[in-house]
PDB file of C-alpha atoms in Angstrom:
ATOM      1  CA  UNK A   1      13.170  45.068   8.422  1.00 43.00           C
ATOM      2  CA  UNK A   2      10.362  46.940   9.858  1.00 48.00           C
ATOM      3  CA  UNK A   3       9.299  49.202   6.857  1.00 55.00           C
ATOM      4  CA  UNK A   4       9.565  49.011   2.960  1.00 57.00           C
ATOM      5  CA  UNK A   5      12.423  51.437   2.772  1.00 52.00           C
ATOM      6  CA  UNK A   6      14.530  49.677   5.776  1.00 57.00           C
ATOM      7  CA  UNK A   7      17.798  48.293   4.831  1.00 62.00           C
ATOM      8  CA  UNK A   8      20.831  49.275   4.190  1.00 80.00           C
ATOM      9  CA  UNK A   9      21.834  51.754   1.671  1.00 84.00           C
ATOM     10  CA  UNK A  10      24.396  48.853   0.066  1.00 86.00           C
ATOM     11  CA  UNK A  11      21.554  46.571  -0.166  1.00 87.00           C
ATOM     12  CA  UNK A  12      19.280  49.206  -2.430  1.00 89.00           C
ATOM     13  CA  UNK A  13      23.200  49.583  -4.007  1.00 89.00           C
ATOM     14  CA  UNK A  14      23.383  46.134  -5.037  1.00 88.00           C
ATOM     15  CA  UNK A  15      19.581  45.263  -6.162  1.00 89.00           C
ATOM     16  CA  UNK A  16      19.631  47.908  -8.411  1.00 90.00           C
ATOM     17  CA  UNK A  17      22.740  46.098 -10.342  1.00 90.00           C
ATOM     18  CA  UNK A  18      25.031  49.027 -11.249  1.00 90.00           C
ATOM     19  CA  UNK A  19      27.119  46.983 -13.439  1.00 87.00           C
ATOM     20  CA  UNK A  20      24.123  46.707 -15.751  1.00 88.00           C
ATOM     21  CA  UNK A  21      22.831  50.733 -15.860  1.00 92.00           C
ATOM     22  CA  UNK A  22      25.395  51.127 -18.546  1.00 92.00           C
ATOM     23  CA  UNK A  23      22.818  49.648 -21.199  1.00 92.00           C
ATOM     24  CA  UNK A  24      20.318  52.472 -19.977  1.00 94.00           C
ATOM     25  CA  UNK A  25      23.276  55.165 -20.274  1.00 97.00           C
ATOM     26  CA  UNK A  26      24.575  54.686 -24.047  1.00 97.00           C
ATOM     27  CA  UNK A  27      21.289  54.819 -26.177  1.00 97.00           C
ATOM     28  CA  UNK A  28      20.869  58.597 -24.256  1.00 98.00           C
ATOM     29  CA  UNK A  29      24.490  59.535 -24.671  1.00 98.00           C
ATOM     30  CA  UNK A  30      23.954  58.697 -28.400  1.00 98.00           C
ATOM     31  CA  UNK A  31      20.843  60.007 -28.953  1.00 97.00           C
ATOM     32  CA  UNK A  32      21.836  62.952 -27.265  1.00 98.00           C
ATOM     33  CA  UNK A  33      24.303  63.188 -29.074  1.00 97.00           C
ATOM     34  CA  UNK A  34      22.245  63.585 -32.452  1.00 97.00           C
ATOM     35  CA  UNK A  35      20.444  66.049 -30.807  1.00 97.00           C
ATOM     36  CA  UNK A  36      23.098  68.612 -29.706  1.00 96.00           C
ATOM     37  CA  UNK A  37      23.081  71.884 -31.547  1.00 91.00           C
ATOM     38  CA  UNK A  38      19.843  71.771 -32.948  1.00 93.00           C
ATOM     39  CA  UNK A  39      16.958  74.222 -32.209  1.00 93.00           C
ATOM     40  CA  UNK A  40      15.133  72.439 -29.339  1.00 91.00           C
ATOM     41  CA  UNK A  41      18.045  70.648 -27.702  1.00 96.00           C
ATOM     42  CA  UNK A  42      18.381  71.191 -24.116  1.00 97.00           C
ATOM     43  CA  UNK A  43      20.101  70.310 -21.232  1.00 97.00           C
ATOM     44  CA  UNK A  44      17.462  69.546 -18.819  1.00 97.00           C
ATOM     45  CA  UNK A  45      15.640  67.211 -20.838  1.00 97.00           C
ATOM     46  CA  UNK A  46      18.858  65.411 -21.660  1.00 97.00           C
ATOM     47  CA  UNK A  47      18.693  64.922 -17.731  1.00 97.00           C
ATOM     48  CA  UNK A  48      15.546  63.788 -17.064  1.00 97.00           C
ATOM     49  CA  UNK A  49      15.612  61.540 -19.973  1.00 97.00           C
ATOM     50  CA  UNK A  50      18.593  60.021 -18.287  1.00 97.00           C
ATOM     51  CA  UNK A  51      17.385  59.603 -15.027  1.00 97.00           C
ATOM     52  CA  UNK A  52      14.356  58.181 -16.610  1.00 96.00           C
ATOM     53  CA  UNK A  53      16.158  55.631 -18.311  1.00 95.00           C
ATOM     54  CA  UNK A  54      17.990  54.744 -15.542  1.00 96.00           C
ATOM     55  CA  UNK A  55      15.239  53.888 -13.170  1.00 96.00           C
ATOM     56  CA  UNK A  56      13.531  52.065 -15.916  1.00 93.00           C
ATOM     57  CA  UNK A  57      16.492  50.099 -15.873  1.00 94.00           C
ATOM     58  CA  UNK A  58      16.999  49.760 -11.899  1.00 95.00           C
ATOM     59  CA  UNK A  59      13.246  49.159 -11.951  1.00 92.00           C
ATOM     60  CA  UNK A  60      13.688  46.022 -14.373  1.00 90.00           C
ATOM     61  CA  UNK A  61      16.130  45.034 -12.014  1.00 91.00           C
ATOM     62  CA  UNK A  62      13.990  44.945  -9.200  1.00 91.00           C
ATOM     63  CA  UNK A  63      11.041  42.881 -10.837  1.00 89.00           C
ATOM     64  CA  UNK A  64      14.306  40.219 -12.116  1.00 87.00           C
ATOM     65  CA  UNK A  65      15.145  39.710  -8.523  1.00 88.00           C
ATOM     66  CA  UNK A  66      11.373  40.066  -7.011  1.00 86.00           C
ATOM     67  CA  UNK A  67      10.202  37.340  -9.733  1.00 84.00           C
ATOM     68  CA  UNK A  68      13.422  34.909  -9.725  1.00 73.00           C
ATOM     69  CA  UNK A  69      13.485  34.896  -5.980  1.00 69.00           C
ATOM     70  CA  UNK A  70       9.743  33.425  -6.115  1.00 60.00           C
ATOM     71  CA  UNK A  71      10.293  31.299  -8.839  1.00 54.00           C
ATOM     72  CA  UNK A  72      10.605  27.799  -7.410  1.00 46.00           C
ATOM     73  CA  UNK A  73      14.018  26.491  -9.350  1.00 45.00           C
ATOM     74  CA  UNK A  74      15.160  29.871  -8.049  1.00 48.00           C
ATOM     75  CA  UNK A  75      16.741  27.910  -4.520  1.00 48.00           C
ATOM     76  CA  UNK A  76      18.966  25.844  -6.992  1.00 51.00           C
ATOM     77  CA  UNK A  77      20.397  28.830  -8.800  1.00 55.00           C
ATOM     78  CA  UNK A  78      24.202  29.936  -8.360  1.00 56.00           C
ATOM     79  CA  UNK A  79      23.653  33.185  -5.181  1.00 55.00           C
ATOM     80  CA  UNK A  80      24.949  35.934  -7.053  1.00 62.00           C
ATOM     81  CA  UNK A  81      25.811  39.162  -5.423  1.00 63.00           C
ATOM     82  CA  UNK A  82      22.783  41.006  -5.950  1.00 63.00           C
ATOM     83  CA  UNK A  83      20.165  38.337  -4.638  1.00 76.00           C
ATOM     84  CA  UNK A  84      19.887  40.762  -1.693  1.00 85.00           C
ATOM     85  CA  UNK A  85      16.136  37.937  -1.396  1.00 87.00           C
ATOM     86  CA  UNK A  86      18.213  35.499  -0.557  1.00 79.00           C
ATOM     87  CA  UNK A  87      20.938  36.549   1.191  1.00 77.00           C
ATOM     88  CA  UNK A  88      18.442  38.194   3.531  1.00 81.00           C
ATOM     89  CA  UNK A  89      19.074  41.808   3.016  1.00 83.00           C
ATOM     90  CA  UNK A  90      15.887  42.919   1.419  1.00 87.00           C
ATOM     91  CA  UNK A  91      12.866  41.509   2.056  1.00 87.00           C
ATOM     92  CA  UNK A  92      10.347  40.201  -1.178  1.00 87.00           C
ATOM     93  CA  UNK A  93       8.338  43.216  -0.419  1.00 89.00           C
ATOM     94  CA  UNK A  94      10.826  45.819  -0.030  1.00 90.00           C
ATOM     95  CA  UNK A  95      11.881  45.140  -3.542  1.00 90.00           C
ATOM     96  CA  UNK A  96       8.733  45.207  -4.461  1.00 90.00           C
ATOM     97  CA  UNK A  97       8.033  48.703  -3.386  1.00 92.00           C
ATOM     98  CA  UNK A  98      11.083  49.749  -4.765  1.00 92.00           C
ATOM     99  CA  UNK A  99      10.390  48.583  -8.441  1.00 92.00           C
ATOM    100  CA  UNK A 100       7.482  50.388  -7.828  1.00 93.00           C
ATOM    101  CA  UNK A 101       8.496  53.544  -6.142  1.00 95.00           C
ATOM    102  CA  UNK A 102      10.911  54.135  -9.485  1.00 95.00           C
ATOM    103  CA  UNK A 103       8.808  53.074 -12.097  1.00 93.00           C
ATOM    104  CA  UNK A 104       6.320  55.784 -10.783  1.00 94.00           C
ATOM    105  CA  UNK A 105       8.735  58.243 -10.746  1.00 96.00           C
ATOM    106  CA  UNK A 106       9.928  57.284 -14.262  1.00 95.00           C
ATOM    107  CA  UNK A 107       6.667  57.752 -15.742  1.00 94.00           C
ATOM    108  CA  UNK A 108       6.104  60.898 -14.100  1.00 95.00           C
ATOM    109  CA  UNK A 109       9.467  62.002 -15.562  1.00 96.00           C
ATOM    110  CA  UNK A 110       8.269  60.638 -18.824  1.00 94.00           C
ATOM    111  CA  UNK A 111       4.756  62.178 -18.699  1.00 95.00           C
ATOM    112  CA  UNK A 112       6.418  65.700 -18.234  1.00 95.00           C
ATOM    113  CA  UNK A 113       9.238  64.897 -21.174  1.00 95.00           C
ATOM    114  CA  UNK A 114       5.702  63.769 -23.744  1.00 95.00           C
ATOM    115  CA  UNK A 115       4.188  67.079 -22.714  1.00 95.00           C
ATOM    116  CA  UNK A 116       6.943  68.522 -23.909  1.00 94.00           C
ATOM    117  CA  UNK A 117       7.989  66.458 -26.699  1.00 94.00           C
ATOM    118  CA  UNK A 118       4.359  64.909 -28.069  1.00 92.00           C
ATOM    119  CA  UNK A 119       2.484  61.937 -27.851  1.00 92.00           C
ATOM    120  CA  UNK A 120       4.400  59.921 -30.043  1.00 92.00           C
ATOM    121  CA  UNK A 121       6.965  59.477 -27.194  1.00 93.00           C
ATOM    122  CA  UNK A 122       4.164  58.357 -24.923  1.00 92.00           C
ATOM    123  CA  UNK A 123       3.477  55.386 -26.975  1.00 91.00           C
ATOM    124  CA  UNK A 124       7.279  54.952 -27.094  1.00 88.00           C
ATOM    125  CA  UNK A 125       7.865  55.388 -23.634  1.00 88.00           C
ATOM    126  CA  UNK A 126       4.915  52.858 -22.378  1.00 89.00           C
ATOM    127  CA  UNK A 127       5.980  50.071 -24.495  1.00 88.00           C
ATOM    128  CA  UNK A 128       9.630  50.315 -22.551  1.00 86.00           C
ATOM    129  CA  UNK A 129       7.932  50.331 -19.251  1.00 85.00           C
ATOM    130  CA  UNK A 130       6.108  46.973 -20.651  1.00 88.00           C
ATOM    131  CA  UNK A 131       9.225  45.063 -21.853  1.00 87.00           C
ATOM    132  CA  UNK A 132      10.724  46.327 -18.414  1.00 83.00           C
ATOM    133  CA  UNK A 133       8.122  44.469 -16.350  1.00 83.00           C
ATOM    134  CA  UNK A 134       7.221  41.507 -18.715  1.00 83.00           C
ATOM    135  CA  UNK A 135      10.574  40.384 -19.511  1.00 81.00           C
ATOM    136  CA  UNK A 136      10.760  38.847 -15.860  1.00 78.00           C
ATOM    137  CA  UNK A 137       7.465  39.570 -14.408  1.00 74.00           C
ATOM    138  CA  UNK A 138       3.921  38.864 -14.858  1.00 70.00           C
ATOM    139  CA  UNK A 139       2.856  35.028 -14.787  1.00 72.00           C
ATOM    140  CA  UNK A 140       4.578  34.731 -18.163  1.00 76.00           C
ATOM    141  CA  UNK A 141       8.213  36.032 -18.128  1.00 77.00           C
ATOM    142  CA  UNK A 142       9.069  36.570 -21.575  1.00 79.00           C
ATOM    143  CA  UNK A 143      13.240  36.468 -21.160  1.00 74.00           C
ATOM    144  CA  UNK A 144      11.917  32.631 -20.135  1.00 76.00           C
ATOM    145  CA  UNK A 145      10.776  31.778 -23.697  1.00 81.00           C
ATOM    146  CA  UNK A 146      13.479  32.730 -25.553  1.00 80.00           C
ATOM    147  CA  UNK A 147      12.559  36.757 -26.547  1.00 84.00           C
ATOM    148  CA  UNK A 148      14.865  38.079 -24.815  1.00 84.00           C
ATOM    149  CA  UNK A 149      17.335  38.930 -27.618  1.00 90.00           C
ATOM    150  CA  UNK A 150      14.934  40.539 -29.968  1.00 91.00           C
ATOM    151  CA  UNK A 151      13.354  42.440 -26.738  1.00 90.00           C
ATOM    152  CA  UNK A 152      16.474  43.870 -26.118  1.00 92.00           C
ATOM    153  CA  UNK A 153      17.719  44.609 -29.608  1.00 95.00           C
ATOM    154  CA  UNK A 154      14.753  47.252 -30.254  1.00 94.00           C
ATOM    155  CA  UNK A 155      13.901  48.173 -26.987  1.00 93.00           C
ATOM    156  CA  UNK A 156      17.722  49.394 -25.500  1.00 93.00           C
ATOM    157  CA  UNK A 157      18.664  50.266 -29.328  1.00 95.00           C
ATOM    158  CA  UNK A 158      16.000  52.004 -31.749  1.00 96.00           C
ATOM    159  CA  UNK A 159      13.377  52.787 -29.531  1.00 95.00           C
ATOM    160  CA  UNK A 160      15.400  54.429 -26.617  1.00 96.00           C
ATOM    161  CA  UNK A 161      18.170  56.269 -29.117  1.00 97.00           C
ATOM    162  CA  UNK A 162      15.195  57.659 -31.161  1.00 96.00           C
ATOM    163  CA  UNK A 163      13.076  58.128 -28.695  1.00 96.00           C
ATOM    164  CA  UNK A 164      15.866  60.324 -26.950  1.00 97.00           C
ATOM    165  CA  UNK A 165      16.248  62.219 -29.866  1.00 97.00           C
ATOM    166  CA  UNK A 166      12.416  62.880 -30.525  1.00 97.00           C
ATOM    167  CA  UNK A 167      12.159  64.152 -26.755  1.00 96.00           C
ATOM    168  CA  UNK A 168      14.409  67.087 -27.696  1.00 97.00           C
ATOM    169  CA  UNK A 169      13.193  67.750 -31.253  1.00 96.00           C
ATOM    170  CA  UNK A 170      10.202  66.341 -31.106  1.00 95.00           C
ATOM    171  CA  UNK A 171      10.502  64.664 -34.812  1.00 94.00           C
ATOM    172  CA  UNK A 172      11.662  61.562 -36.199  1.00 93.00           C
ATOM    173  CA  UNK A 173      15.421  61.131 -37.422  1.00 93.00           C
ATOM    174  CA  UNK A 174      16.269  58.836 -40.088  1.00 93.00           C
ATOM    175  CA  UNK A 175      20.075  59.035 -38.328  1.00 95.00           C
ATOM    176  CA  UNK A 176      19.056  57.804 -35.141  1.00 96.00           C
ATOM    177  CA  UNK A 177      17.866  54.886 -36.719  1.00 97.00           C
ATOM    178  CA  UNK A 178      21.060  54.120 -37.840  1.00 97.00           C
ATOM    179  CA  UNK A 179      23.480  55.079 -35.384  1.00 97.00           C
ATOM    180  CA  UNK A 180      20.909  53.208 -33.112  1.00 97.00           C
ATOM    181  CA  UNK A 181      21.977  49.661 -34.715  1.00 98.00           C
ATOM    182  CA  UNK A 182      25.705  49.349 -32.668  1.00 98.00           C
ATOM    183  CA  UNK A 183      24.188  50.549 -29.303  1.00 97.00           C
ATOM    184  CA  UNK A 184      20.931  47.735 -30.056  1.00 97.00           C
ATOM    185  CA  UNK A 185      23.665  45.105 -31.555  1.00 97.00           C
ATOM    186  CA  UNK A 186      26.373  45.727 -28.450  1.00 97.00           C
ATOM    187  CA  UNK A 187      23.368  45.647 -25.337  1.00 96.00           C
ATOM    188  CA  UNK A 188      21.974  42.352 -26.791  1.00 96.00           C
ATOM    189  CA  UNK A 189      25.919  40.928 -26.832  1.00 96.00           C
ATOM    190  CA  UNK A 190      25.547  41.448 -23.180  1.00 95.00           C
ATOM    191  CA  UNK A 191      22.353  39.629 -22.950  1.00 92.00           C
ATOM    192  CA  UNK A 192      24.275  36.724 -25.230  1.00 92.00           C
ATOM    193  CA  UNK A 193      27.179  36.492 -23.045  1.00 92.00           C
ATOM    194  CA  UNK A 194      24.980  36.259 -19.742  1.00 90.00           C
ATOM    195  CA  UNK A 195      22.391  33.269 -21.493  1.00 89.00           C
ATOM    196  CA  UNK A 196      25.873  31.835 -22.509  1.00 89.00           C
ATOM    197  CA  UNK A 197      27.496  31.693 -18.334  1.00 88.00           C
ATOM    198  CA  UNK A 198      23.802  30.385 -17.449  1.00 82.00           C
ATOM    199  CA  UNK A 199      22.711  27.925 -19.675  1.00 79.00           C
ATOM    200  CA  UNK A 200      23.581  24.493 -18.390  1.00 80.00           C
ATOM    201  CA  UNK A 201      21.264  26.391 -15.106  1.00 80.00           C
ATOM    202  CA  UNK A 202      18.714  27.670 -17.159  1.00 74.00           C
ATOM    203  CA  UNK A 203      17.997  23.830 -18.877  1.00 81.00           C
ATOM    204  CA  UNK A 204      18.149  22.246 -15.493  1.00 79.00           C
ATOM    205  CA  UNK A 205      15.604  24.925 -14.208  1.00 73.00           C
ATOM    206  CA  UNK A 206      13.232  24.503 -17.664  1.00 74.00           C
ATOM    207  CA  UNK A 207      13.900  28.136 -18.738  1.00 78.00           C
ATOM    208  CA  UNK A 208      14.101  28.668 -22.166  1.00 81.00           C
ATOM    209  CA  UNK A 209      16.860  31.040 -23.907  1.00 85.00           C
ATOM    210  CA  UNK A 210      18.457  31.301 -27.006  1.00 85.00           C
ATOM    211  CA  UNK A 211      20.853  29.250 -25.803  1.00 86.00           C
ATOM    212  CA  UNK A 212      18.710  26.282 -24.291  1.00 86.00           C
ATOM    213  CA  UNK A 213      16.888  26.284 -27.590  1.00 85.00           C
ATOM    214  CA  UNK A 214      19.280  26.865 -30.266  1.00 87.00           C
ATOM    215  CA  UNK A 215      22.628  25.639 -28.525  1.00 86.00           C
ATOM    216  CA  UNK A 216      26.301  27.326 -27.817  1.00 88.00           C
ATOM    217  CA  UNK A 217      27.799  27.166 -31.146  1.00 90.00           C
ATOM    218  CA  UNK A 218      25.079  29.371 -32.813  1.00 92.00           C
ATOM    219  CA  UNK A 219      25.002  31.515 -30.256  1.00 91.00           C
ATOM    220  CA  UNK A 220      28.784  32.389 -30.150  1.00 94.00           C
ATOM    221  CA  UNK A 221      28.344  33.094 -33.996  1.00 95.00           C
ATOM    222  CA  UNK A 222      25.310  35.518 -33.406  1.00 95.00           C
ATOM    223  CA  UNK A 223      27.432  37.147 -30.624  1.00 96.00           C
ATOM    224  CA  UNK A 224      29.976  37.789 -33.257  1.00 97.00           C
ATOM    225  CA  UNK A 225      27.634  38.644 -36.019  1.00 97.00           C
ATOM    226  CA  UNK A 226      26.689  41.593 -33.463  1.00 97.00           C
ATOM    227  CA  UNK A 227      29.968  42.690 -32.757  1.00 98.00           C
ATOM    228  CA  UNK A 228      30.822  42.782 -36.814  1.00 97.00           C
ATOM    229  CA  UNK A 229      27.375  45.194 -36.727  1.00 98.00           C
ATOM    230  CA  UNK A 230      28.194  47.338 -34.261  1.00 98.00           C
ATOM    231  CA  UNK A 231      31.957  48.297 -35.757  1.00 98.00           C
ATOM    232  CA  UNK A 232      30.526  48.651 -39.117  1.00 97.00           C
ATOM    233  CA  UNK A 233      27.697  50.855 -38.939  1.00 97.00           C
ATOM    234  CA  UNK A 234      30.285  53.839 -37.773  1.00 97.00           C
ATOM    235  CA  UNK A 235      32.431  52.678 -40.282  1.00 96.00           C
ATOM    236  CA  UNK A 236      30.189  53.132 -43.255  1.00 96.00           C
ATOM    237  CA  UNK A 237      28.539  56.030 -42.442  1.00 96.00           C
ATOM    238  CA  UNK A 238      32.319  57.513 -42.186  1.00 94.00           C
ATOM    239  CA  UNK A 239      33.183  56.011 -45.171  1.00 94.00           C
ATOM    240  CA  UNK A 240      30.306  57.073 -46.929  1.00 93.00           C
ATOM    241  CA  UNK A 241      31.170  60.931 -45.888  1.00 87.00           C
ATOM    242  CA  UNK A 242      27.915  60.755 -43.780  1.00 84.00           C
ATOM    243  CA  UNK A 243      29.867  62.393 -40.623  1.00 81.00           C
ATOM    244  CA  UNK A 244      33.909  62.856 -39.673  1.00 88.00           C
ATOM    245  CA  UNK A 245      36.789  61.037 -39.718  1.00 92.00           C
ATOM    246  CA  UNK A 246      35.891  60.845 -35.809  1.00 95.00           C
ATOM    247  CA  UNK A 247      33.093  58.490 -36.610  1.00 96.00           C
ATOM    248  CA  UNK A 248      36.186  55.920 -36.135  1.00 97.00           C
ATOM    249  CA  UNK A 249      37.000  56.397 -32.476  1.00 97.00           C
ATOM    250  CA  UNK A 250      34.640  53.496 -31.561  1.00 97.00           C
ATOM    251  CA  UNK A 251      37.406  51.237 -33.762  1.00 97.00           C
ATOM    252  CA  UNK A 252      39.525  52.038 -30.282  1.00 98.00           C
ATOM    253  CA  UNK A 253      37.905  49.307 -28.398  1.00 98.00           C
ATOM    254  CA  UNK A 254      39.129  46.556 -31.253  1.00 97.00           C
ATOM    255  CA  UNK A 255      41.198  44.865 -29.154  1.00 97.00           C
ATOM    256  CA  UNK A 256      38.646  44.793 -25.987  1.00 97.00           C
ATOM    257  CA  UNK A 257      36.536  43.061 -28.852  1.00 97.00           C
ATOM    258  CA  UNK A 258      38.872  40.695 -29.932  1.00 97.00           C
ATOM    259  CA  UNK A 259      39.593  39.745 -26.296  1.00 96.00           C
ATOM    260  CA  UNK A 260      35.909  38.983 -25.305  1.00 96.00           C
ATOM    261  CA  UNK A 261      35.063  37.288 -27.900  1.00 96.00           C
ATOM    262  CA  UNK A 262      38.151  35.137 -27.332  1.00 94.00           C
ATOM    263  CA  UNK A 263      36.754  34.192 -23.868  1.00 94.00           C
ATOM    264  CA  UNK A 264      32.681  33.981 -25.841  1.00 94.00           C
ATOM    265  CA  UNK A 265      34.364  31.175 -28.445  1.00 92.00           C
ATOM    266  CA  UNK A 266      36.878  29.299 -26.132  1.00 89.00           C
ATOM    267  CA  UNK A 267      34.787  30.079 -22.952  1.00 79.00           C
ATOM    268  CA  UNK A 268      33.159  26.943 -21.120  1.00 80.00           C
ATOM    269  CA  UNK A 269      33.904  27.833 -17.500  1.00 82.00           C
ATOM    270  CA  UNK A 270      31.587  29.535 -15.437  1.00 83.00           C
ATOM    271  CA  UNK A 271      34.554  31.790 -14.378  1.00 84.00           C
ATOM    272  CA  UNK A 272      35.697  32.886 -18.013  1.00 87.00           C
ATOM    273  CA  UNK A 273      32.401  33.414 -19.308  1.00 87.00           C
ATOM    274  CA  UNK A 274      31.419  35.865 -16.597  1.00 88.00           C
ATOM    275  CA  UNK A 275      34.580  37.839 -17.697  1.00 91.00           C
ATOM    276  CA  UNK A 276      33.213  37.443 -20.764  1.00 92.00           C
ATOM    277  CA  UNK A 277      29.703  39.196 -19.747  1.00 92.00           C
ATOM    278  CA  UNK A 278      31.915  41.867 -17.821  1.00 92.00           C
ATOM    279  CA  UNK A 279      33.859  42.698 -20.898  1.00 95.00           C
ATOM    280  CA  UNK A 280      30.955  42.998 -23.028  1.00 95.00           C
ATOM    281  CA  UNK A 281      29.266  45.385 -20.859  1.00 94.00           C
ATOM    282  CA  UNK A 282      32.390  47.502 -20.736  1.00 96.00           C
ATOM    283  CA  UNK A 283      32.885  47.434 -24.374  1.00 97.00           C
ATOM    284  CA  UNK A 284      29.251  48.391 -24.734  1.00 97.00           C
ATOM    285  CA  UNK A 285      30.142  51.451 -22.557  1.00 97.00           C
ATOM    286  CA  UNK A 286      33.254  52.563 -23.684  1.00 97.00           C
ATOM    287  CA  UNK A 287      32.313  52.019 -27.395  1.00 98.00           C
ATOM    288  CA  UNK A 288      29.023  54.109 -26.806  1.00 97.00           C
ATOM    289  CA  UNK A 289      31.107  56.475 -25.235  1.00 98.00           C
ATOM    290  CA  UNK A 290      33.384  56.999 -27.767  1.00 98.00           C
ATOM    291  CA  UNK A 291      30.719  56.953 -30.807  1.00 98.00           C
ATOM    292  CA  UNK A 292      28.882  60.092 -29.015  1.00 98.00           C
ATOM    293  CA  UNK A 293      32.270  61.631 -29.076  1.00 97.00           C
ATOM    294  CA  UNK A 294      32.830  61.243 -32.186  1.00 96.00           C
ATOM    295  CA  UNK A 295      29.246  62.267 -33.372  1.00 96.00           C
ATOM    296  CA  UNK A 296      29.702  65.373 -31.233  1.00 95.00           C
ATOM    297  CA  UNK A 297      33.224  66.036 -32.886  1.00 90.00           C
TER     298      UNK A 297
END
């Protein structure tokens, strides 16, 4: 490892966590999705908003594995996949240039979108670059003190699915607001399920989660509460005649619900409750997917 960007290309691959970019795709795909047809939409921001987002989120990714491979309980933690650190891949610095190298070229990407847009989506845009770096870096990780969950809930929902929309119209929309609540309420189920797989590791190693602080059993019910949010929001709004009949597609991905939570509520294995996280992240995508269908149709 001679350089910063030595390495192998599936090293880079697995630091930057693919399985996880889909809570960086959906609040853009929804937001987006607002957006289309109005005076002001346009393709190439939708783009560059994307790839924004998604380096924002790779970025996070590197700082998580930078800052948990220093962290001293970090040699008595389970070696997952993408601890390229440890498993001698990528060295501490390389991934430190990297979560550099994209968060510059995020905020470039995000200085050229507020030109366009207005400086309310500066303000917007830096306080997502914060949460990315201070959930796991800094000398005071907040995911360690229990903030994850709330962090998540505004930052992946409201702020990034209105702040999508306000990039192409440059204005506030009450709708984005509320179509923002599944996307926040299905991200931070991810969160849940992965606090849930590592909590007897995270009281060992003194890190404090929602889980270490206010046990299993209300955690599986606040998991559920969010899943309940996230199918009723579409439901009401199509109900309420405040889009289509389409507005139901996301009811599709009922029984990949039921299933998860299954594994969340009976779960105690290691094993079943990383299906568990796996299933939530694919029900996060495939629901978003199919509620920016239906608000396109």
């Amino acid at each position: 490892m001679s350089g910063p960007w030595s390495g192998t290309l599936s090293a880079w691959f697995a630091a930057a966590r693919p399985h996880t970019l889909s809570a960086a795709t959906v609040p853009v795909l929804v937001g987006s999705a607002l957006a289309y047809g109005r005076p002001g939409f346009a393709w190439s921001v939708f783009a560059l908003t994307l790839l924004a987002s998604l380096l924002v989120q790779i970025g996070a990714n590197f700082v998580d594995e930078y800052s948990d491979h220093g962290a001293t309980a970090s040699a008595h933690k389970y070696l997952a996949p993408h601890k390229v650190i440890a498993r001698g891949q990528l060295s501490a610095g390389q991934v430190r240039a990297g979560a550099l190298a994209v968060f510059g070229v995020a905020t470039l990407i995000g200085l050229g979108l507020v030109w366009r847009a207005g400086w309310p989506l500066f303000w917007l845009a830096l306080g997502s670059l914060a949460v990315a770096y201070l959930y796991s870096g800094g000398p005071r990780p907040l995911g360690h003190y229990a903030l994850g969950e709330p962090l998540v809930f505004v930052t992946m929902g409201p702020v990034m699915v209105m702040g999508t929309v306000f990039a192409q119209l440059s204005r506030w929309e009450t709708a984005a607001l509320v179509y923002s609540l599944p996307v926040a309420a299905l991200v931070t189920a991810i969160l849940m399920a992965n606090n849930l797989r590592d909590g007897e590791e995270d009281r060992r190693n003194g890190r404090h989660t929602i889980v270490t602080v206010f046990g299993r059993s209300a955690v599986r019910t606040g998991y559920l509460a969010l899943l309940a949010l996230a199918f009723a929001v579409p439901a009401v709004q199509a109900l309420q005649g405040a889009g289509s009949a389409w507005l139901w597609l996301p009811w599709l991905t009922l029984p990949l619900a039921a299933r998860v939570a299954g594994w969340i509520l009976r779960g105690q294995e290691r094993d079943t409750l990383h299906r568990a996280l796996r299933g939530t992240s694919a029900l996060h995508l495939t629901f978003g997917v199919l509620l920016t269908a239906g608000l396109l149709l």
